[in-house]
Amino acid sequence: MNYSFFLPLALGFSWILSPESLVIAGNVAGQLGWMSLASLAGVLLIFTACSRLLGNSHLPAVSSREFLILQRGTGSIAAATLSIGAYLPLTIVAGTALLVTAGYTFNEVFLYWFPNFGFAFLLLALLTILQFFRQEIGLQAQVCFIGMAAGGLLLLSLYGVIGAEKAVAETAQQPGSFSPFSATLLLLLFVGCSSSHKQERGPLLLIPALAFLIFFLWMLASLYHVTPDRLASSTIPYMTAARKILGEPGRQIMGVVIISGTCGALNGLMILTRKQFTTLAAESAVPQFLSTRKQNWFIPLFLAAIIGALMATGLAGNELLESLLRGALILWLLYYTFLCLAAVHLVYKASAAIPYPALFCTLLLMAGCITLLVGDPHRVQINVFILSVLSASGLLSTCWYLISKHNKHERKLKEKTV
């Protein structure tokens, strides 16, 4: 089977089909009602315009294009700071949260006697071991994970829409009021949509459209079968909707979706984090050993050790984890916003023409980041987390930049001496 077309899609969907994305989609559908579908369409337009911008012919067309765009637009230290701050915290925090969700799902849906955390640690071990195989195997596994999650969710969505007994007019009259903060939360569904193993403009442009189609159908099916109040207040709105749509088989299908989505999210984020550090090492933004074979064992073990420690210390059962995850998602959105701003600047320098649609959508992304930062009930914890991550990654980037610059200077002096 030729995976060349599906690999960029599978990696771009790493976060999109995760359990937390389904929670956000369900809660927002309940809070906004039918207006959530219009808001989702607006988010689609924003990310489509930004994806087209990042595929502009005046920008680098290589696998490390994102870092090069940031580097040329903001400088080496800022680019390294944003890159580390976007991928590393998200992989660690999301891995912790999603693995525990998968553990509870497996326990409640499939085997009641199997320990929740036992399954979470087992899944972590298996996904970590997967990183030690050839990268092609991990990428093919990613296609399978995302394919199973998308297939199950589409099956439930189509059955829920086609088999709905409630009339469209009746559903449209359900209560729901527009909230800028709730609508902005939909931006977090598309986290990672620009990420890829290599430059593939066609598949990358498809990711926002396919994500919109999947979420549109799922949110529509959820509104058909579950009251908005229940969707808005539920911590597992996806399971509530699945049970209403197809009963016990629906729960089992959703269980497969959750576990597959968790595997796809953590495996994909690990692959993308390793790729990002390889790029940073090649640009002398992090130690060089991270671009060699040592990375094949160091990065997976490092990520697994931290995720395992966070689960073992009880963070998974703490409300703080939700704030940390929201902060990590906003960090990626900030990274993506600066990436698009840098891309607009480079396109303007190269062509002397401002890409106004992309600029407008980038400004909307910036407004969305501000809305999420000031409107969240846990904004103090989120802002402290974001500032801490950026300060730490900025300090590391600055120190290594100075060390690298000093080493280059020393080498030049030795060459002159010789």
CSV table of C-alpha atoms in Angstrom, one decimal:
chain,number,residue,atom,x,y,z
A,1,MET,CA,0.0,0.0,0.0
A,2,ASN,CA,1.3,3.5,-0.9
A,3,TYR,CA,1.3,5.6,2.3
A,4,SER,CA,2.9,8.7,0.7
A,5,PHE,CA,-0.4,10.5,0.4
A,6,PHE,CA,-1.8,9.5,3.8
A,7,LEU,CA,1.3,10.2,6.0
A,8,PRO,CA,0.9,14.0,6.0
A,9,LEU,CA,-2.8,13.6,6.7
A,10,ALA,CA,-2.2,11.1,9.6
A,11,LEU,CA,0.4,13.4,11.2
A,12,GLY,CA,-1.7,16.5,10.7
A,13,PHE,CA,-4.6,14.7,12.4
A,14,SER,CA,-2.5,13.7,15.4
A,15,TRP,CA,-4.3,16.0,17.8
A,16,ILE,CA,-7.5,16.6,15.8
A,17,LEU,CA,-9.1,13.2,16.6
A,18,SER,CA,-7.9,13.0,20.2
A,19,PRO,CA,-10.5,12.5,23.0
A,20,GLU,CA,-9.9,16.1,24.3
A,21,SER,CA,-10.9,17.4,20.8
A,22,LEU,CA,-14.1,15.5,21.0
A,23,VAL,CA,-14.8,17.0,24.5
A,24,ILE,CA,-14.3,20.5,23.1
A,25,ALA,CA,-16.5,19.8,20.1
A,26,GLY,CA,-19.3,18.4,22.2
A,27,ASN,CA,-19.2,21.1,24.9
A,28,VAL,CA,-19.1,23.9,22.3
A,29,ALA,CA,-22.0,22.3,20.4
A,30,GLY,CA,-24.0,22.3,23.6
A,31,GLN,CA,-23.1,25.9,24.5
A,32,LEU,CA,-23.7,27.4,21.1
A,33,GLY,CA,-26.3,25.1,19.6
A,34,TRP,CA,-26.6,25.4,15.8
A,35,MET,CA,-24.4,28.5,15.9
A,36,SER,CA,-21.5,26.1,16.6
A,37,LEU,CA,-21.7,24.8,13.1
A,38,ALA,CA,-21.4,28.3,11.6
A,39,SER,CA,-18.5,29.0,14.0
A,40,LEU,CA,-16.8,25.8,12.8
A,41,ALA,CA,-17.1,27.0,9.2
A,42,GLY,CA,-15.4,30.3,10.2
A,43,VAL,CA,-12.5,28.3,11.8
A,44,LEU,CA,-12.2,26.3,8.6
A,45,LEU,CA,-11.8,29.5,6.6
A,46,ILE,CA,-9.1,30.8,8.9
A,47,PHE,CA,-7.0,27.6,8.8
A,48,THR,CA,-7.5,27.1,5.1
A,49,ALA,CA,-6.2,30.6,4.4
A,50,CYS,CA,-3.2,30.0,6.7
A,51,SER,CA,-2.5,26.6,5.1
A,52,ARG,CA,-2.5,28.2,1.6
A,53,LEU,CA,-0.2,30.9,2.9
A,54,LEU,CA,2.3,28.4,4.3
A,55,GLY,CA,2.3,26.6,0.9
A,56,ASN,CA,3.2,29.9,-0.9
A,57,SER,CA,5.9,29.4,-3.6
A,58,HIS,CA,8.0,32.2,-2.1
A,59,LEU,CA,8.4,30.2,1.2
A,60,PRO,CA,10.9,27.3,1.8
A,61,ALA,CA,9.5,24.1,0.4
A,62,VAL,CA,11.5,21.7,2.6
A,63,SER,CA,10.6,19.5,5.6
A,64,SER,CA,12.0,22.1,8.0
A,65,ARG,CA,10.0,24.9,6.4
A,66,GLU,CA,8.2,25.9,9.6
A,67,PHE,CA,11.5,26.6,11.5
A,68,LEU,CA,13.1,28.3,8.5
A,69,ILE,CA,10.1,30.6,8.2
A,70,LEU,CA,10.2,31.5,11.8
A,71,GLN,CA,13.9,31.9,11.8
A,72,ARG,CA,13.9,34.3,8.8
A,73,GLY,CA,10.9,36.2,10.2
A,74,THR,CA,11.7,36.4,13.9
A,75,GLY,CA,15.3,35.4,14.5
A,76,SER,CA,17.0,32.2,15.6
A,77,ILE,CA,16.4,32.5,19.3
A,78,ALA,CA,12.7,33.3,19.0
A,79,ALA,CA,12.2,30.6,16.4
A,80,ALA,CA,13.8,28.0,18.7
A,81,THR,CA,11.9,29.2,21.7
A,82,LEU,CA,8.5,29.0,20.0
A,83,SER,CA,9.4,25.6,18.4
A,84,ILE,CA,10.4,24.0,21.8
A,85,GLY,CA,7.5,25.7,23.6
A,86,ALA,CA,4.9,24.5,21.1
A,87,TYR,CA,5.8,20.8,20.8
A,88,LEU,CA,7.5,19.6,23.9
A,89,PRO,CA,4.9,20.7,26.5
A,90,LEU,CA,2.0,19.6,24.3
A,91,THR,CA,3.4,16.1,23.9
A,92,ILE,CA,4.0,15.7,27.6
A,93,VAL,CA,0.8,17.2,29.0
A,94,ALA,CA,-1.5,15.8,26.2
A,95,GLY,CA,0.1,12.4,26.6
A,96,THR,CA,-0.6,12.4,30.3
A,97,ALA,CA,-4.2,13.4,29.9
A,98,LEU,CA,-5.1,11.3,27.0
A,99,LEU,CA,-3.5,8.1,28.3
A,100,VAL,CA,-5.6,8.3,31.5
A,101,THR,CA,-8.7,8.9,29.4
A,102,ALA,CA,-7.9,5.8,27.3
A,103,GLY,CA,-7.4,3.8,30.5
A,104,TYR,CA,-10.8,4.7,31.9
A,105,THR,CA,-12.4,4.1,28.6
A,106,PHE,CA,-10.9,0.6,28.2
A,107,ASN,CA,-12.0,-0.2,31.8
A,108,GLU,CA,-15.6,1.1,31.5
A,109,VAL,CA,-16.3,-0.1,28.0
A,110,PHE,CA,-14.4,-3.3,27.5
A,111,LEU,CA,-12.8,-4.9,30.6
A,112,TYR,CA,-14.1,-3.8,34.0
A,113,TRP,CA,-11.5,-5.8,35.9
A,114,PHE,CA,-8.5,-4.3,34.1
A,115,PRO,CA,-6.9,-1.4,36.1
A,116,ASN,CA,-7.4,2.0,34.6
A,117,PHE,CA,-3.8,3.1,35.1
A,118,GLY,CA,-2.5,-0.3,34.2
A,119,PHE,CA,-3.8,0.1,30.7
A,120,ALA,CA,-2.6,3.7,30.5
A,121,PHE,CA,1.0,2.6,31.4
A,122,LEU,CA,0.8,-0.4,29.1
A,123,LEU,CA,-0.3,1.9,26.2
A,124,LEU,CA,2.6,4.3,27.1
A,125,ALA,CA,5.1,1.4,27.0
A,126,LEU,CA,3.8,0.1,23.7
A,127,LEU,CA,3.9,3.5,22.0
A,128,THR,CA,7.3,4.2,23.4
A,129,ILE,CA,8.6,0.9,22.1
A,130,LEU,CA,7.1,1.7,18.7
A,131,GLN,CA,9.5,4.7,18.5
A,132,PHE,CA,12.5,2.4,18.5
A,133,PHE,CA,11.5,0.8,15.2
A,134,ARG,CA,12.3,2.3,11.8
A,135,GLN,CA,10.4,5.5,11.3
A,136,GLU,CA,8.4,4.1,8.4
A,137,ILE,CA,6.8,1.6,10.8
A,138,GLY,CA,5.8,4.3,13.2
A,139,LEU,CA,4.3,6.4,10.3
A,140,GLN,CA,2.4,3.4,9.0
A,141,ALA,CA,1.0,2.7,12.5
A,142,GLN,CA,0.0,6.4,12.6
A,143,VAL,CA,-2.1,5.9,9.5
A,144,CYS,CA,-3.8,2.9,11.1
A,145,PHE,CA,-4.5,4.7,14.3
A,146,ILE,CA,-6.0,7.8,12.6
A,147,GLY,CA,-7.9,5.7,10.1
A,148,MET,CA,-9.6,3.7,12.8
A,149,ALA,CA,-10.5,6.8,14.8
A,150,ALA,CA,-11.8,8.6,11.8
A,151,GLY,CA,-13.7,5.6,10.5
A,152,GLY,CA,-15.4,4.9,13.8
A,153,LEU,CA,-16.4,8.6,14.3
A,154,LEU,CA,-17.7,8.9,10.7
A,155,LEU,CA,-19.7,5.7,11.1
A,156,LEU,CA,-21.4,7.0,14.3
A,157,SER,CA,-21.9,10.5,12.8
A,158,LEU,CA,-23.5,9.3,9.6
A,159,TYR,CA,-25.8,6.9,11.5
A,160,GLY,CA,-26.7,9.7,13.9
A,161,VAL,CA,-27.6,12.1,11.1
A,162,ILE,CA,-29.4,9.7,8.8
A,163,GLY,CA,-31.3,7.9,11.6
A,164,ALA,CA,-32.3,11.0,13.5
A,165,GLU,CA,-36.0,11.1,14.4
A,166,LYS,CA,-35.9,14.8,15.4
A,167,ALA,CA,-36.8,17.3,12.6
A,168,VAL,CA,-34.3,19.9,11.5
A,169,ALA,CA,-36.6,22.8,12.5
A,170,GLU,CA,-37.2,21.3,15.9
A,171,THR,CA,-33.5,20.9,16.5
A,172,ALA,CA,-32.8,24.4,15.3
A,173,GLN,CA,-35.1,25.8,18.0
A,174,GLN,CA,-33.0,24.3,20.8
A,175,PRO,CA,-31.6,26.9,23.2
A,176,GLY,CA,-28.1,28.2,22.5
A,177,SER,CA,-26.5,31.7,22.7
A,178,PHE,CA,-23.4,32.9,21.0
A,179,SER,CA,-20.3,33.3,23.1
A,180,PRO,CA,-17.0,34.6,21.6
A,181,PHE,CA,-15.0,32.5,24.1
A,182,SER,CA,-16.8,29.3,23.2
A,183,ALA,CA,-16.6,29.9,19.5
A,184,THR,CA,-12.8,30.6,19.9
A,185,LEU,CA,-12.4,27.2,21.6
A,186,LEU,CA,-13.0,25.6,18.2
A,187,LEU,CA,-9.6,26.9,17.1
A,188,LEU,CA,-8.1,24.3,19.4
A,189,LEU,CA,-9.6,21.5,17.4
A,190,PHE,CA,-7.2,22.2,14.6
A,191,VAL,CA,-4.0,22.1,16.6
A,192,GLY,CA,-1.1,20.5,14.6
A,193,CYS,CA,-2.9,20.7,11.3
A,194,SER,CA,0.2,22.3,9.6
A,195,SER,CA,2.5,19.6,11.0
A,196,SER,CA,3.9,17.0,8.6
A,197,HIS,CA,6.8,14.6,8.1
A,198,LYS,CA,7.6,16.3,4.8
A,199,GLN,CA,6.4,19.1,2.5
A,200,GLU,CA,3.2,17.9,0.9
A,201,ARG,CA,1.1,20.9,-0.1
A,202,GLY,CA,-1.9,18.9,-1.4
A,203,PRO,CA,-2.6,16.8,1.6
A,204,LEU,CA,-1.9,19.6,4.0
A,205,LEU,CA,-4.5,21.8,2.4
A,206,LEU,CA,-7.0,18.9,2.8
A,207,ILE,CA,-6.5,18.6,6.5
A,208,PRO,CA,-8.7,21.6,7.6
A,209,ALA,CA,-11.4,20.6,5.1
A,210,LEU,CA,-11.5,17.0,6.3
A,211,ALA,CA,-11.4,18.0,9.9
A,212,PHE,CA,-14.3,20.4,9.3
A,213,LEU,CA,-16.3,17.6,7.6
A,214,ILE,CA,-15.7,15.1,10.5
A,215,PHE,CA,-16.5,17.6,13.2
A,216,PHE,CA,-19.5,19.1,11.4
A,217,LEU,CA,-21.1,15.7,11.0
A,218,TRP,CA,-20.3,14.7,14.6
A,219,MET,CA,-21.6,17.9,16.2
A,220,LEU,CA,-24.7,17.7,14.0
A,221,ALA,CA,-25.4,14.1,15.1
A,222,SER,CA,-24.7,15.1,18.7
A,223,LEU,CA,-27.2,17.9,18.5
A,224,TYR,CA,-29.8,15.6,17.0
A,225,HIS,CA,-29.6,13.1,19.8
A,226,VAL,CA,-28.5,15.0,23.0
A,227,THR,CA,-29.9,18.1,24.6
A,228,PRO,CA,-27.6,21.1,24.5
A,229,ASP,CA,-27.5,21.5,28.3
A,230,ARG,CA,-26.3,17.9,28.7
A,231,LEU,CA,-23.7,18.3,25.9
A,232,ALA,CA,-22.4,21.5,27.4
A,233,SER,CA,-22.0,20.2,31.0
A,234,SER,CA,-20.8,16.6,30.2
A,235,THR,CA,-17.1,15.7,30.7
A,236,ILE,CA,-17.5,12.9,28.2
A,237,PRO,CA,-20.0,14.3,25.7
A,238,TYR,CA,-18.7,11.9,23.0
A,239,MET,CA,-19.8,8.9,25.0
A,240,THR,CA,-23.1,10.4,25.8
A,241,ALA,CA,-23.8,11.0,22.2
A,242,ALA,CA,-22.5,7.6,21.0
A,243,ARG,CA,-24.8,5.8,23.5
A,244,LYS,CA,-27.8,7.9,22.4
A,245,ILE,CA,-27.1,7.2,18.7
A,246,LEU,CA,-26.4,3.5,18.7
A,247,GLY,CA,-26.8,2.2,22.2
A,248,GLU,CA,-24.2,-0.3,23.6
A,249,PRO,CA,-22.6,-0.9,20.1
A,250,GLY,CA,-22.2,2.9,19.9
A,251,ARG,CA,-20.3,2.9,23.2
A,252,GLN,CA,-18.0,0.2,22.0
A,253,ILE,CA,-17.4,2.0,18.7
A,254,MET,CA,-16.6,5.2,20.6
A,255,GLY,CA,-14.3,3.2,22.9
A,256,VAL,CA,-12.3,2.1,19.8
A,257,VAL,CA,-12.3,5.8,18.6
A,258,ILE,CA,-11.0,7.1,21.9
A,259,ILE,CA,-8.2,4.5,22.3
A,260,SER,CA,-7.2,4.8,18.6
A,261,GLY,CA,-7.3,8.6,18.8
A,262,THR,CA,-5.1,8.5,21.9
A,263,CYS,CA,-2.6,6.3,20.2
A,264,GLY,CA,-2.6,8.5,17.1
A,265,ALA,CA,-2.2,11.6,19.2
A,266,LEU,CA,0.7,10.4,21.3
A,267,ASN,CA,2.5,8.5,18.5
A,268,GLY,CA,2.1,11.5,16.1
A,269,LEU,CA,3.2,14.1,18.7
A,270,MET,CA,6.3,12.0,19.5
A,271,ILE,CA,7.2,11.7,15.9
A,272,LEU,CA,6.7,15.4,15.3
A,273,THR,CA,8.6,16.3,18.4
A,274,ARG,CA,11.6,14.2,17.3
A,275,LYS,CA,11.4,15.8,13.9
A,276,GLN,CA,11.3,19.2,15.4
A,277,PHE,CA,14.4,18.6,17.5
A,278,THR,CA,16.2,17.1,14.5
A,279,THR,CA,15.5,20.4,12.6
A,280,LEU,CA,16.7,22.4,15.6
A,281,ALA,CA,19.9,20.4,15.9
A,282,ALA,CA,20.6,20.8,12.2
A,283,GLU,CA,20.3,24.6,12.7
A,284,SER,CA,22.5,24.5,15.8
A,285,ALA,CA,19.6,25.6,18.0
A,286,VAL,CA,19.9,22.6,20.3
A,287,PRO,CA,22.8,20.2,21.1
A,288,GLN,CA,24.0,18.3,18.0
A,289,PHE,CA,23.6,14.8,19.5
A,290,LEU,CA,19.8,15.3,19.1
A,291,SER,CA,20.3,15.0,15.3
A,292,THR,CA,22.1,11.7,15.5
A,293,ARG,CA,21.1,8.2,16.2
A,294,LYS,CA,21.2,8.9,20.0
A,295,GLN,CA,17.9,10.8,19.5
A,296,ASN,CA,16.2,7.5,18.5
A,297,TRP,CA,16.4,6.3,22.1
A,298,PHE,CA,16.8,9.5,24.1
A,299,ILE,CA,13.7,11.5,23.0
A,300,PRO,CA,11.2,8.6,23.4
A,301,LEU,CA,12.6,7.6,26.8
A,302,PHE,CA,12.7,11.2,28.0
A,303,LEU,CA,9.1,11.8,27.0
A,304,ALA,CA,7.9,8.5,28.4
A,305,ALA,CA,9.7,9.0,31.7
A,306,ILE,CA,8.1,12.4,32.2
A,307,ILE,CA,4.6,11.3,31.2
A,308,GLY,CA,4.9,8.2,33.4
A,309,ALA,CA,6.1,10.3,36.3
A,310,LEU,CA,3.2,12.7,35.9
A,311,MET,CA,0.7,9.9,35.8
A,312,ALA,CA,2.3,8.2,38.8
A,313,THR,CA,2.3,11.3,40.9
A,314,GLY,CA,-1.4,11.8,40.5
A,315,LEU,CA,-1.5,14.8,38.2
A,316,ALA,CA,-3.9,12.9,35.9
A,317,GLY,CA,-6.6,13.1,38.6
A,318,ASN,CA,-6.0,16.8,39.4
A,319,GLU,CA,-7.9,19.7,37.9
A,320,LEU,CA,-4.6,21.4,37.3
A,321,LEU,CA,-4.0,19.0,34.3
A,322,GLU,CA,-6.9,20.5,32.4
A,323,SER,CA,-5.4,24.0,32.8
A,324,LEU,CA,-2.0,22.8,31.7
A,325,LEU,CA,-3.4,21.1,28.7
A,326,ARG,CA,-5.4,24.2,27.7
A,327,GLY,CA,-2.2,26.2,28.1
A,328,ALA,CA,-0.2,23.8,26.0
A,329,LEU,CA,-2.8,24.0,23.2
A,330,ILE,CA,-2.8,27.8,23.4
A,331,LEU,CA,1.1,27.7,23.1
A,332,TRP,CA,0.8,25.8,19.9
A,333,LEU,CA,-1.8,28.3,18.6
A,334,LEU,CA,0.6,31.2,19.5
A,335,TYR,CA,3.4,29.3,17.7
A,336,TYR,CA,1.1,28.9,14.6
A,337,THR,CA,0.1,32.6,14.8
A,338,PHE,CA,3.8,33.8,14.8
A,339,LEU,CA,4.5,31.3,12.0
A,340,CYS,CA,1.8,32.8,9.8
A,341,LEU,CA,2.9,36.4,10.7
A,342,ALA,CA,6.5,35.5,9.7
A,343,ALA,CA,5.2,33.9,6.5
A,344,VAL,CA,3.2,37.0,5.6
A,345,HIS,CA,6.3,39.1,6.1
A,346,LEU,CA,8.5,36.9,4.0
A,347,VAL,CA,5.9,36.7,1.2
A,348,TYR,CA,5.7,40.5,1.2
A,349,LYS,CA,9.5,40.9,1.0
A,350,ALA,CA,9.7,38.4,-1.8
A,351,SER,CA,6.8,39.5,-4.0
A,352,ALA,CA,6.1,43.1,-2.7
A,353,ALA,CA,2.5,42.1,-2.4
A,354,ILE,CA,0.6,41.7,0.9
A,355,PRO,CA,-1.5,38.5,1.0
A,356,TYR,CA,-4.5,40.2,2.6
A,357,PRO,CA,-6.7,37.2,3.2
A,358,ALA,CA,-3.9,35.4,5.0
A,359,LEU,CA,-3.0,38.5,7.0
A,360,PHE,CA,-6.7,39.0,8.0
A,361,CYS,CA,-7.0,35.4,9.1
A,362,THR,CA,-3.7,35.6,11.0
A,363,LEU,CA,-4.9,38.6,12.9
A,364,LEU,CA,-8.1,36.7,13.7
A,365,LEU,CA,-5.8,33.9,15.1
A,366,MET,CA,-4.1,36.5,17.2
A,367,ALA,CA,-7.4,37.8,18.5
A,368,GLY,CA,-8.4,34.2,19.2
A,369,CYS,CA,-5.2,33.7,21.3
A,370,ILE,CA,-6.0,36.8,23.3
A,371,THR,CA,-9.6,35.7,23.9
A,372,LEU,CA,-8.5,32.3,25.1
A,373,LEU,CA,-5.9,33.8,27.4
A,374,VAL,CA,-8.2,36.4,29.1
A,375,GLY,CA,-11.5,34.5,28.9
A,376,ASP,CA,-10.7,31.2,30.4
A,377,PRO,CA,-11.9,30.6,34.0
A,378,HIS,CA,-8.4,29.3,34.9
A,379,ARG,CA,-6.6,32.1,33.1
A,380,VAL,CA,-4.1,32.7,36.0
A,381,GLN,CA,-2.8,29.1,36.0
A,382,ILE,CA,-2.8,29.0,32.2
A,383,ASN,CA,-0.9,32.3,31.8
A,384,VAL,CA,1.6,31.3,34.5
A,385,PHE,CA,2.2,28.0,32.7
A,386,ILE,CA,2.7,29.7,29.3
A,387,LEU,CA,5.1,32.3,30.7
A,388,SER,CA,7.0,29.6,32.5
A,389,VAL,CA,7.4,27.4,29.4
A,390,LEU,CA,8.4,30.4,27.2
A,391,SER,CA,10.9,31.6,29.8
A,392,ALA,CA,12.5,28.2,30.2
A,393,SER,CA,12.6,27.4,26.4
A,394,GLY,CA,13.9,31.0,25.8
A,395,LEU,CA,16.6,30.6,28.3
A,396,LEU,CA,17.7,27.2,26.9
A,397,SER,CA,17.6,28.6,23.3
A,398,THR,CA,19.6,31.7,24.3
A,399,CYS,CA,22.3,29.7,26.2
A,400,TRP,CA,22.8,27.2,23.4
A,401,TYR,CA,22.8,30.0,20.7
A,402,LEU,CA,25.6,31.7,22.6
A,403,ILE,CA,27.5,28.5,23.1
A,404,SER,CA,27.1,27.6,19.4
A,405,LYS,CA,28.2,31.1,18.4
A,406,HIS,CA,31.3,30.9,20.7
A,407,ASN,CA,32.2,27.5,19.3
A,408,LYS,CA,32.0,28.8,15.7
A,409,HIS,CA,34.2,31.7,16.7
A,410,GLU,CA,36.8,29.4,18.2
A,411,ARG,CA,36.8,27.2,15.1
A,412,LYS,CA,37.5,30.2,12.9
A,413,LEU,CA,40.3,31.4,15.1
A,414,LYS,CA,41.9,27.9,14.9
A,415,GLU,CA,41.6,27.8,11.1
A,416,LYS,CA,43.3,31.2,10.9
A,417,THR,CA,46.0,30.0,13.2
A,418,VAL,CA,46.6,26.9,11.1
